[in-house]
Short mmCIF file of C-alpha atoms and ligand atoms in Angstrom, two decimals:
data_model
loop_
_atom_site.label_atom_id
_atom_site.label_comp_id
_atom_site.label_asym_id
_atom_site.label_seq_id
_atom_site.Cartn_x
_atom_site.Cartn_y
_atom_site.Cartn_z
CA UNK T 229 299.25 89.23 89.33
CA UNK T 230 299.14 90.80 92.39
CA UNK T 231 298.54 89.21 96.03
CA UNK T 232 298.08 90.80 99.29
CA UNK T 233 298.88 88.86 102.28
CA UNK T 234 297.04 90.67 105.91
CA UNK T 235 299.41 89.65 109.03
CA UNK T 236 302.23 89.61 110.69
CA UNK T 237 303.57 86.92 111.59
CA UNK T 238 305.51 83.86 110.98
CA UNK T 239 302.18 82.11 109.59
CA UNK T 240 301.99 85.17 107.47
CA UNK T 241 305.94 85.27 106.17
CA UNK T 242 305.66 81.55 105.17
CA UNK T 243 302.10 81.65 103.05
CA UNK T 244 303.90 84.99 100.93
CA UNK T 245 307.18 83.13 100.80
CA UNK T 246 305.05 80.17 99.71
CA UNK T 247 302.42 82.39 97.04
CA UNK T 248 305.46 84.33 95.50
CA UNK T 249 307.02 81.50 94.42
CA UNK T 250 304.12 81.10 91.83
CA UNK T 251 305.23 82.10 87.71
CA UNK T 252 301.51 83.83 88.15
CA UNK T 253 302.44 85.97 91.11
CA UNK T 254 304.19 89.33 90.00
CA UNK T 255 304.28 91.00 94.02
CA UNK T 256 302.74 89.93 97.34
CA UNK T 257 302.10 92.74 99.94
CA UNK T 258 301.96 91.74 103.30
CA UNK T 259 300.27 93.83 105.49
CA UNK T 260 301.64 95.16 107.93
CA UNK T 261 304.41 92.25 107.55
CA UNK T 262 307.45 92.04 109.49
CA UNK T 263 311.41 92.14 109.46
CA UNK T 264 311.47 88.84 107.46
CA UNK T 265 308.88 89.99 105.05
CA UNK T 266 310.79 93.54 104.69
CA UNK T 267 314.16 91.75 103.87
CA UNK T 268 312.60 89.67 100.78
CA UNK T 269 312.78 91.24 97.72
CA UNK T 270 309.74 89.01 96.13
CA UNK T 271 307.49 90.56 99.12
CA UNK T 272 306.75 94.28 100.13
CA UNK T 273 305.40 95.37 103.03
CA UNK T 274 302.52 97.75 103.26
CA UNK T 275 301.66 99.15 106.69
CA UNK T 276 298.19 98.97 106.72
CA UNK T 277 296.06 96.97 109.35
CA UNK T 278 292.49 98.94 109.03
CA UNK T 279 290.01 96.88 107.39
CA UNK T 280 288.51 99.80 105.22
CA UNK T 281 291.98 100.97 104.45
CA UNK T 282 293.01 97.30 103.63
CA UNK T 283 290.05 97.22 100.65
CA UNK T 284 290.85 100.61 99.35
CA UNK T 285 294.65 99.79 98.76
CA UNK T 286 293.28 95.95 97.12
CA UNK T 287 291.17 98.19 94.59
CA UNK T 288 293.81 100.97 94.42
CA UNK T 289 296.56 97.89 93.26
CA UNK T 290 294.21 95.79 91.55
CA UNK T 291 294.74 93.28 93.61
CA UNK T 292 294.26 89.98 92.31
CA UNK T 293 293.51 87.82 95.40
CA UNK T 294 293.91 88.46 99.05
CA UNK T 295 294.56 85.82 102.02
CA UNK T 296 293.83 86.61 105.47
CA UNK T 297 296.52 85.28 108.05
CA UNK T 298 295.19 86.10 112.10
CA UNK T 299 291.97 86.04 113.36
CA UNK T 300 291.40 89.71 114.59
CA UNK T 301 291.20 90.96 110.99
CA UNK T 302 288.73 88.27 110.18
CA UNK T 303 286.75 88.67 113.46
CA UNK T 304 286.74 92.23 112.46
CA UNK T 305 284.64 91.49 109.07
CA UNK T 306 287.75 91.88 106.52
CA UNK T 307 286.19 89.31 104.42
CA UNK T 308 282.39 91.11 104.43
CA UNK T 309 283.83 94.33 103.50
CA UNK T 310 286.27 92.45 100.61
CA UNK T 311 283.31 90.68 99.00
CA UNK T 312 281.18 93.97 99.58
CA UNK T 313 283.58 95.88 96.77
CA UNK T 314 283.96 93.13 94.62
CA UNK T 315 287.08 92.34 95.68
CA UNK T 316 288.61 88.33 95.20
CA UNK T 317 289.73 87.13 99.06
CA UNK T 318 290.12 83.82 101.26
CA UNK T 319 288.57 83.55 104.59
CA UNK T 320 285.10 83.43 106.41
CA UNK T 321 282.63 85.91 107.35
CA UNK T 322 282.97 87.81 110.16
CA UNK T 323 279.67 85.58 111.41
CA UNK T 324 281.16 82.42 110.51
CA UNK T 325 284.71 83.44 112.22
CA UNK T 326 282.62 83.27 115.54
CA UNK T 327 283.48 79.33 115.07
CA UNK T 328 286.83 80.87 116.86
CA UNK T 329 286.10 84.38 118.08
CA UNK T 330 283.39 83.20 120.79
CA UNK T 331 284.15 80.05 122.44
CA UNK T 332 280.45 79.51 123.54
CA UNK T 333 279.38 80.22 120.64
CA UNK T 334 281.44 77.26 119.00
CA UNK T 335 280.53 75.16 122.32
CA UNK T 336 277.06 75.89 121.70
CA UNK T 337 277.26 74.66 117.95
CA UNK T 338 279.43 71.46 118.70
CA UNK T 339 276.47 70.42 121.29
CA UNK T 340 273.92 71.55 118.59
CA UNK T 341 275.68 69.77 115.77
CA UNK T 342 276.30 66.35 118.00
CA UNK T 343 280.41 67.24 117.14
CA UNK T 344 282.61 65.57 120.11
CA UNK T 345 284.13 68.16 122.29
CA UNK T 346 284.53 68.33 125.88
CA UNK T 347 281.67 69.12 128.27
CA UNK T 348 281.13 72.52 129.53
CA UNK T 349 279.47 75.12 130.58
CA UNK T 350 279.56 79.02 130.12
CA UNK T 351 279.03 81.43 133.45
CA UNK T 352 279.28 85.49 134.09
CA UNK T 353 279.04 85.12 137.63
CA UNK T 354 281.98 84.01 139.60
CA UNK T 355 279.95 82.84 142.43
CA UNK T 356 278.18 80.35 140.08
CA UNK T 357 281.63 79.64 138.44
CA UNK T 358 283.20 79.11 141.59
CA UNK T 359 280.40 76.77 142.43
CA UNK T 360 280.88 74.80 139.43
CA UNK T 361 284.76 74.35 140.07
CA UNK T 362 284.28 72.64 143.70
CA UNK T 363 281.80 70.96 142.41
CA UNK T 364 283.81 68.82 139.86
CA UNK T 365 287.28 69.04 141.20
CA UNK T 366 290.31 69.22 139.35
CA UNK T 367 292.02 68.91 136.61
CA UNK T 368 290.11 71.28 134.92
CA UNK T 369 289.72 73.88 132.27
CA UNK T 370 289.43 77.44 132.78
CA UNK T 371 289.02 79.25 129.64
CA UNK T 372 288.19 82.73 128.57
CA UNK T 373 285.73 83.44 125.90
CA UNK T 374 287.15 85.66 123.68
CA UNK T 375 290.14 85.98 121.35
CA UNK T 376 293.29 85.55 123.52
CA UNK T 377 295.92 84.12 121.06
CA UNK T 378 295.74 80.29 122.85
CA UNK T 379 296.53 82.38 126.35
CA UNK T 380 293.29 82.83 127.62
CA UNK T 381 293.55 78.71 128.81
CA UNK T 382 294.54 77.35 131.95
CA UNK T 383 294.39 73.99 132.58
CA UNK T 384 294.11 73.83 136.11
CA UNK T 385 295.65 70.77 137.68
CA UNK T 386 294.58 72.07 141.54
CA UNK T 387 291.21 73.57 142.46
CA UNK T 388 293.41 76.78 143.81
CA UNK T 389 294.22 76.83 139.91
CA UNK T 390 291.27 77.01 138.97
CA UNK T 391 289.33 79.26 141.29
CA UNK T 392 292.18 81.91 140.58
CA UNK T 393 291.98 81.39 136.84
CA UNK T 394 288.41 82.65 137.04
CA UNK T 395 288.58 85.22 139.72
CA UNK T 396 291.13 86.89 136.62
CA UNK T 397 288.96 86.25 134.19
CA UNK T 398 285.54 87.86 135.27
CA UNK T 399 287.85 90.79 137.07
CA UNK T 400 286.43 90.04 140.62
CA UNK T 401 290.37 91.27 141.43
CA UNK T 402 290.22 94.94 140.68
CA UNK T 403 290.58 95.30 136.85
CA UNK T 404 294.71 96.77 135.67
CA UNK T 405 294.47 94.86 132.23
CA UNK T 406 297.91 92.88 133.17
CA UNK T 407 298.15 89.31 133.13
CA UNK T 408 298.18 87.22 136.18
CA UNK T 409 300.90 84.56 136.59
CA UNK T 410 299.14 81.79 135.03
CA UNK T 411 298.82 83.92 131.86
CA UNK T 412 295.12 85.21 131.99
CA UNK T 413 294.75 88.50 130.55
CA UNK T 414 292.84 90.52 132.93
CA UNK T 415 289.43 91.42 131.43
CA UNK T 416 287.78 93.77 133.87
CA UNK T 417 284.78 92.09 134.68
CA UNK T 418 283.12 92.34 131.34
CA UNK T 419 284.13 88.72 129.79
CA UNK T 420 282.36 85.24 130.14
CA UNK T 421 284.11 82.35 131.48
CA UNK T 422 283.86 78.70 129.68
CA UNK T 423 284.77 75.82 132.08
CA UNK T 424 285.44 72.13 130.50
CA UNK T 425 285.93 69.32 131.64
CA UNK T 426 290.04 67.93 131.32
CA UNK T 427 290.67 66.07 127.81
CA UNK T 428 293.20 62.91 128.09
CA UNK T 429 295.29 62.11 124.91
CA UNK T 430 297.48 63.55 122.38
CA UNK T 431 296.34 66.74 120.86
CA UNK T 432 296.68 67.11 116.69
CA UNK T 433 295.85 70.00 114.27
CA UNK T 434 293.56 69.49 111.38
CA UNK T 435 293.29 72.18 108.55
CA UNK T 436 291.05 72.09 106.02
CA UNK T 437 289.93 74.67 103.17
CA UNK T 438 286.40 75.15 102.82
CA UNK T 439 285.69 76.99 99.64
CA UNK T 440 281.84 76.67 100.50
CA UNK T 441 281.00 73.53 98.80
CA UNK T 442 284.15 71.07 99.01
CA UNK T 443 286.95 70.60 101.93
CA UNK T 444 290.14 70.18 100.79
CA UNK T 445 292.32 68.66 104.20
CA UNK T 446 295.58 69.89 104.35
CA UNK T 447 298.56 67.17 105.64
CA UNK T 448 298.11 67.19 109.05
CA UNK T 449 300.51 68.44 111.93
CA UNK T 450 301.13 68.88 115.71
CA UNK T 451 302.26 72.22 117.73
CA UNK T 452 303.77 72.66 121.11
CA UNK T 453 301.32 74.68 123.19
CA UNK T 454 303.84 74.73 126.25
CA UNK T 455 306.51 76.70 126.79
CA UNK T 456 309.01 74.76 128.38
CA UNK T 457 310.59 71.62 127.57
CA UNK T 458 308.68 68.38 128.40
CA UNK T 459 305.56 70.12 127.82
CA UNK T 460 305.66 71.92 131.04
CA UNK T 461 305.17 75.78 132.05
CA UNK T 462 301.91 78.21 130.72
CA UNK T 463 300.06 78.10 127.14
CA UNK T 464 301.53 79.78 124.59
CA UNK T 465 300.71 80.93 121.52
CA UNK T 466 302.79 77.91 120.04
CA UNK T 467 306.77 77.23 120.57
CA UNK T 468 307.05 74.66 117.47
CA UNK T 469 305.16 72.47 115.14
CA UNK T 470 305.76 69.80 112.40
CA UNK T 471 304.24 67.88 109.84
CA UNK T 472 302.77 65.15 109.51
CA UNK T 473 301.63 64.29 112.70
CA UNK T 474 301.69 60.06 112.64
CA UNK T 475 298.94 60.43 115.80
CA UNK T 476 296.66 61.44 112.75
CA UNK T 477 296.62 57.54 111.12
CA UNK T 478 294.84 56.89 107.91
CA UNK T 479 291.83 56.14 110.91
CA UNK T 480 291.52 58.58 112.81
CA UNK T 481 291.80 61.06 109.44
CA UNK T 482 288.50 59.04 108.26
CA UNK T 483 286.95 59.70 111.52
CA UNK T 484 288.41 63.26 112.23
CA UNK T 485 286.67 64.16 108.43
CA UNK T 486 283.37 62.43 108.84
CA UNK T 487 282.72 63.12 112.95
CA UNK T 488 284.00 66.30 112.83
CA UNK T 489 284.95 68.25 109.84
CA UNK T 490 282.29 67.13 107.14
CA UNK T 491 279.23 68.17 110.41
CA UNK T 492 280.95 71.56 111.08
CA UNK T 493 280.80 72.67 107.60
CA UNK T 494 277.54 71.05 106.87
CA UNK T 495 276.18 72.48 110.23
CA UNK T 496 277.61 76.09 109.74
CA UNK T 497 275.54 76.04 106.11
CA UNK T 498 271.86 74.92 108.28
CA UNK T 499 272.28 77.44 110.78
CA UNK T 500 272.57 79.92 107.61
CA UNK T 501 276.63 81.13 107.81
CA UNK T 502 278.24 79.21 105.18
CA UNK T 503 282.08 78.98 105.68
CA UNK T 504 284.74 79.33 103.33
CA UNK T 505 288.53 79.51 104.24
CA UNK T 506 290.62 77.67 106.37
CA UNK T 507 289.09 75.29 109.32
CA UNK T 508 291.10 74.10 112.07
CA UNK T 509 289.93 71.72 114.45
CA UNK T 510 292.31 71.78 116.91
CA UNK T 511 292.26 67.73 118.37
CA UNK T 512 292.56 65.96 121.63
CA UNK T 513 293.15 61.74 120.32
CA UNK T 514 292.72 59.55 123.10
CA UNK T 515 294.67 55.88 123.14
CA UNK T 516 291.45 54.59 121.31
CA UNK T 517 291.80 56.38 118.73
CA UNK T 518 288.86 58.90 119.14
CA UNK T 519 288.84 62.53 118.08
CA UNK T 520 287.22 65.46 120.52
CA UNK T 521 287.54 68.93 119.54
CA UNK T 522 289.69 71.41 121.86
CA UNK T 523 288.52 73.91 119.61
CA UNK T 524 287.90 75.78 116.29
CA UNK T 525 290.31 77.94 114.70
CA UNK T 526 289.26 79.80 110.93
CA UNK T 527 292.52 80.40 110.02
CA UNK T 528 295.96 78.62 109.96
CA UNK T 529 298.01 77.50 112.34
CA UNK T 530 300.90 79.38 113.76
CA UNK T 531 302.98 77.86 113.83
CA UNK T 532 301.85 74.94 111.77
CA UNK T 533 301.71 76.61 108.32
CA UNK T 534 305.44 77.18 108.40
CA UNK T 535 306.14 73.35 108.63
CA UNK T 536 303.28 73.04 106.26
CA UNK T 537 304.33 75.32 103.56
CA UNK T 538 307.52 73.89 103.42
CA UNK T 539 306.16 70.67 102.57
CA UNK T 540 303.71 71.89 100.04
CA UNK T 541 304.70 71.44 96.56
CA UNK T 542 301.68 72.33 94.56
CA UNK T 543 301.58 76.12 93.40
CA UNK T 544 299.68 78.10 96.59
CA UNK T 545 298.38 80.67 94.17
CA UNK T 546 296.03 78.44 91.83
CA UNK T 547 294.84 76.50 95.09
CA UNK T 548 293.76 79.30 96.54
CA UNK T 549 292.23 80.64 92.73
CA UNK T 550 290.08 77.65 92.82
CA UNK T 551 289.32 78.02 96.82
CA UNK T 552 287.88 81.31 95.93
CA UNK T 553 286.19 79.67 92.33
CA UNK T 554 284.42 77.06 94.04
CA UNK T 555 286.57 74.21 92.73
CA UNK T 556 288.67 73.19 95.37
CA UNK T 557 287.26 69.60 94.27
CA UNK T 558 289.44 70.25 91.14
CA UNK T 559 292.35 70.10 93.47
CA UNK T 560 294.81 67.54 94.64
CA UNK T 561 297.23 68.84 96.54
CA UNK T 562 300.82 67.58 96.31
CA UNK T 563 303.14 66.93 99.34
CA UNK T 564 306.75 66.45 99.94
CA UNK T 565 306.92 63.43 101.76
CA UNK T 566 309.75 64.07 104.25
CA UNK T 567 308.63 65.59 107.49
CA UNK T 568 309.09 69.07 107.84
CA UNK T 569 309.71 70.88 112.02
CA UNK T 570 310.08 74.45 112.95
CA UNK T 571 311.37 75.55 116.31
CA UNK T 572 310.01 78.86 117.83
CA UNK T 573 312.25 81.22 119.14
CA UNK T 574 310.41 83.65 121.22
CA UNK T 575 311.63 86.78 123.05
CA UNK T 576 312.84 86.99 126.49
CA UNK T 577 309.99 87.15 128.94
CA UNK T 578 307.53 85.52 126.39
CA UNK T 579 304.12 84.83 127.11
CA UNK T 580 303.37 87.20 130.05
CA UNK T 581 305.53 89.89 128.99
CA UNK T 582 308.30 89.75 126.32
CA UNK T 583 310.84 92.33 125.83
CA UNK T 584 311.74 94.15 122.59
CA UNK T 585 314.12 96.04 120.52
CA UNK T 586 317.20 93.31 120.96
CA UNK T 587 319.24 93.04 117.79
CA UNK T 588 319.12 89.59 116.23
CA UNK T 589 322.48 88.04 114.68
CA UNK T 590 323.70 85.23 113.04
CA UNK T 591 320.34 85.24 110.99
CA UNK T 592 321.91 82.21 108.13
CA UNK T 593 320.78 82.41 104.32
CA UNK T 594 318.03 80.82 102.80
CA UNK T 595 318.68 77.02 101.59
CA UNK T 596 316.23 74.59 99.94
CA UNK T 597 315.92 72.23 103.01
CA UNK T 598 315.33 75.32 106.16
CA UNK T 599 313.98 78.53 105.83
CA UNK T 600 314.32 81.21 109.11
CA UNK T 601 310.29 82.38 109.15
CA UNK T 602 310.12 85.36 110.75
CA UNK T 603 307.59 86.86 113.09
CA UNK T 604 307.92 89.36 115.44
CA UNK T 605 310.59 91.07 113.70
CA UNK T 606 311.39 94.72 112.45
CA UNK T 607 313.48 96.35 110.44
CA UNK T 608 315.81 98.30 111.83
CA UNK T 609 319.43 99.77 110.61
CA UNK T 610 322.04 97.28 109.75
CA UNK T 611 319.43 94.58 110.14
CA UNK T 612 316.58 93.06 112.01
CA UNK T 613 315.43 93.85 115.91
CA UNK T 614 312.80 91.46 117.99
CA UNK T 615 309.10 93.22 118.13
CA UNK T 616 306.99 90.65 119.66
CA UNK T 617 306.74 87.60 121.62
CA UNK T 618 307.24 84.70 118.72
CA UNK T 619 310.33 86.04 117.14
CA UNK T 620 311.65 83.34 114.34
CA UNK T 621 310.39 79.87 113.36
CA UNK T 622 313.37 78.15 112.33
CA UNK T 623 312.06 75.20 109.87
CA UNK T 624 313.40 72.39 107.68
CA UNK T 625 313.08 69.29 106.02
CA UNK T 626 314.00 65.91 106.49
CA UNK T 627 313.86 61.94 105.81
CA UNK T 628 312.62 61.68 109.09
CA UNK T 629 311.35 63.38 112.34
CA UNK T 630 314.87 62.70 114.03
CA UNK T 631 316.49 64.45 110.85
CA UNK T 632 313.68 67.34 109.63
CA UNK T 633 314.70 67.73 114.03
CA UNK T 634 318.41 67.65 113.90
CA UNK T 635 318.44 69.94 110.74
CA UNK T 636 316.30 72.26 112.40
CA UNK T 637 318.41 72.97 115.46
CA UNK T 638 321.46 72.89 113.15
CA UNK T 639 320.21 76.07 111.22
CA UNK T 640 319.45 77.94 113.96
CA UNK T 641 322.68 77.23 116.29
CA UNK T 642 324.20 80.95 114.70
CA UNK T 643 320.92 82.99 115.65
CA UNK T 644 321.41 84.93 119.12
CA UNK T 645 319.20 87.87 120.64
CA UNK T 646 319.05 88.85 123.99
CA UNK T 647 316.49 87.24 126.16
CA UNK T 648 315.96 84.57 123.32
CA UNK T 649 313.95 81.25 125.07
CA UNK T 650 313.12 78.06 122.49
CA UNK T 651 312.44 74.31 123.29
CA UNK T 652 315.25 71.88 122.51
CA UNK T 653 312.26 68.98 122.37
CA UNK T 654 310.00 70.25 119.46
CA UNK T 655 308.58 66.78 117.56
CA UNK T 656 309.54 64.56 120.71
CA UNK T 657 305.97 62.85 120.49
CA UNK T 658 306.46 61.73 116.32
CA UNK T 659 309.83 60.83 117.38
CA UNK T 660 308.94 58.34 120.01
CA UNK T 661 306.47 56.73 118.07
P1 LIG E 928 292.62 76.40 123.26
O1 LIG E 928 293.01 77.86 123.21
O2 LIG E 928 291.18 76.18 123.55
O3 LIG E 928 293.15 75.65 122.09
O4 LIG E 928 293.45 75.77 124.47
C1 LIG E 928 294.85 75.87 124.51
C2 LIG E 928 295.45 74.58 124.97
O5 LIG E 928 294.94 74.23 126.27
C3 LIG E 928 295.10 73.39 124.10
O6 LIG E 928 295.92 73.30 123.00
C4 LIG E 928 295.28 72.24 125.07
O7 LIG E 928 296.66 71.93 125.22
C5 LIG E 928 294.79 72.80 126.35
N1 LIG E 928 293.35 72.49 126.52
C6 LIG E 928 292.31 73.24 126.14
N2 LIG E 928 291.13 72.64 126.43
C7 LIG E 928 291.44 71.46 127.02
C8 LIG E 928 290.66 70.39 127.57
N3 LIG E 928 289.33 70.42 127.59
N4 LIG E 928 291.33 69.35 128.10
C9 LIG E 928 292.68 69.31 128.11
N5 LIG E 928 293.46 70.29 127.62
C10 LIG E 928 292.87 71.36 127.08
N1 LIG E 929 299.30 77.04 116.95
C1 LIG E 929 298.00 77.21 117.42
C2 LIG E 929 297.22 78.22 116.75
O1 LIG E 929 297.57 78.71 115.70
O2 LIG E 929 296.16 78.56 117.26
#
């Protein structure tokens, strides 16, 4: 059969690395894919990124199922227009991908719902947002409301922070679409601004798949949202991740499912947009034990699913035939039960403005225990070139954190491009504990 893959990136190479490696799966197109996704001969890449487009080539190559990777697609109604020709795919409605797309609106639902999240409130005027800044002091959360691949968040530790973050945000500085040098995308005066209160603990990703009736959790798994070593400098869109993440106990999974997950999906079915697809609730712990929500995502992780995929041992393919059957309660998934961590290596000048074209060497050959994910990659004669911001996720296995860590930064020690920034620290937190 025949699988179509819609993305990009490194979330995107591992899930078709992962599908093709089904006895069902004859092909998986990724679309638009990458340079990793170009070089393997199981996938083919297919540059299309339209939605409309997308459907006519699934009915044009009988395709069998179809997995949605990023959230603009989704937020775009792929997933309407798939079910609207028939047409077998995994993912949620462009209504119920507003769980991610608008951050009020998945504030709004949290409160509604009685899920725990962080207080807040939404503004359009600065003067009222500046208001509400002074008025509770920092550390504090300035966040835009909108899709801004986890760079539209600055968590202000001074007030100055804070008052700047917004000034960017509703465009009271006169509107040239760059970012400032916190990392806020300038939006022109046209955007919303969502300002929480600061969230103490140790933050955890939960992913679930909802096929509209069951939820099926994934094994859990942590990211690095900093760029820097010691979890300094801005947000990014994730420098590394591994699974499991021990912060998620057998506990706090009980609570995270019945306080958090189980409501959502319960809630999203009241207020009349069922969800199907993946859910992740991206976690703040605190030393009790106690879940709050940062926020939804309705997709995977990236970089989480690399780490994830590698540990998956059950065939991706039939889960995702019975997430799109309705019998994901059918399902046990089976794990590998070493850890797996991948390592981000992003491009020069990553987040505010990373460079491209720089040729990328050294790339090693694929072994059972690490696999070089790649995301913003291209083709280009004699090899491979950098094209975006996350370039590679470098990820492997092992017995333990230390060692799934050591093997990590063992396979990548050959890679070199220009420019090329990664953290020497990714799973510090599961190997302290
Ligand atoms: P988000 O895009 O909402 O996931 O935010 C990106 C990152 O900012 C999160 O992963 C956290 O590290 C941080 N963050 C967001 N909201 C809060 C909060 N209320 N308190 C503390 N940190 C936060
Ligand atoms: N790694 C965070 C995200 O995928 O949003």
């Amino acid at each position: 059969m025949k699988v179509l893959v819609i993305g990009s990136g490194g979330r995107e190479h591992a899930m078709a690395w992962k599908l093709a490696q089904s006895s069902k799966v004859q092909v998986v197109y990724v679309a638009p894919g990458n340079g990793g996704t170009a070089l393997d001969a199981r996938l083919k890449n297919v540059a299309i990124t339209d939605v409309k487009a997308l459907a006519d080539f699934a009915v044009a190559e009988k395709i069998a199922l179809t997995v949605v990777g990023p959230e603009g697609p989704l937020a775009a109604g792929v997933v309407d227009e798939f079910r609207a020709r028939g047409l077998r795919v995994f993912g949620p409605t462009q209504a119920a991908a507003q769980l991610e797309s608008s951050k009020a609106f998945a504030k709004d639902f949290m409160q509604r719902h009685g899920i725990p999240t962080a207080l807040y409130a939404t503004f359009d005027d600065p003067k009222a947002a500046h208001a509400h800044v002074d008025k509770h002091g920092a550390p504090i959360v300035i966040k835009a409301d909108g899709l801004a691949a986890g760079k539209g968040v600055v968590v202000a530790m001074t007030l100055a922070e804070a008052h700047e973050a917004i000034d960017w945000i509703l465009g009271a500085v006169a509107g040239d679409g760059k970012n400032n040098r916190l990392g806020v995308q300038h939006n022109a005066g046209v955007a919303r601004v969502v300002i929480e209160e600061f969230l103490q603990g140790e933050e955890a990703s939960f992913i679930v798949m909802c096929d509209g009736k069951n939820v099926l959790p994934l094994a859990t798994s942590q990211d690095h949202k900093r760029l820097q070593d010691a979890d300094v400098g801005p947000n990014t869109g994730g420098m590394g991740a591994y699974s499991p993440a021990p912060v998620v106990t057998p506990n706090v999974h009980a609570t995270v499912m019945h306080e958090i997950i189980l409501p959502t999906i319960a809630g999203m079915a009241r207020d009349g947009v069922p969800f199907t697809g993946f859910l992740y609730a991206g976690l703040m712990i605190d030393d009790e034990g106690a879940p709050k929500t940062i926020e939804f995502n309705t997709r995977l992780g990236d970089p989480e699913t690399q780490p994830i995929m590698m540990r998956l041992k059950s065939d991706l393919f039939d889960v995702m035939m019975a997430a799109t059957d309705g019998t994901l309660d059918q399902v046990e998934l089976q794990w590998d039960r070493r850890v797996a961590l991948g390592v981000v290596m992003a491009a020069g000048g990553y987040p505010l403005d990373p460079r491209k074209g720089d040729a990328i060497t050294g790339l090693p050959a694929e072994q059972p225990d690490a696999m070089v994910f790649h995301a913003g990659t291209a083709p280009a004669k004699g090899g491979v070139v950098t094209s975006g911001g996350r370039v590679l996720c470098v990820t492997a296995l092992g017995d333990s954190a230390k060692m799934a860590q050591q093997r990590a930064y063992e396979a990548l020690q050959g890679i070199h491009f220009d420019g090329m920034q990664f953290r020497r620290d990714i799973g510090h937190r599961a190997i302290k504990r």
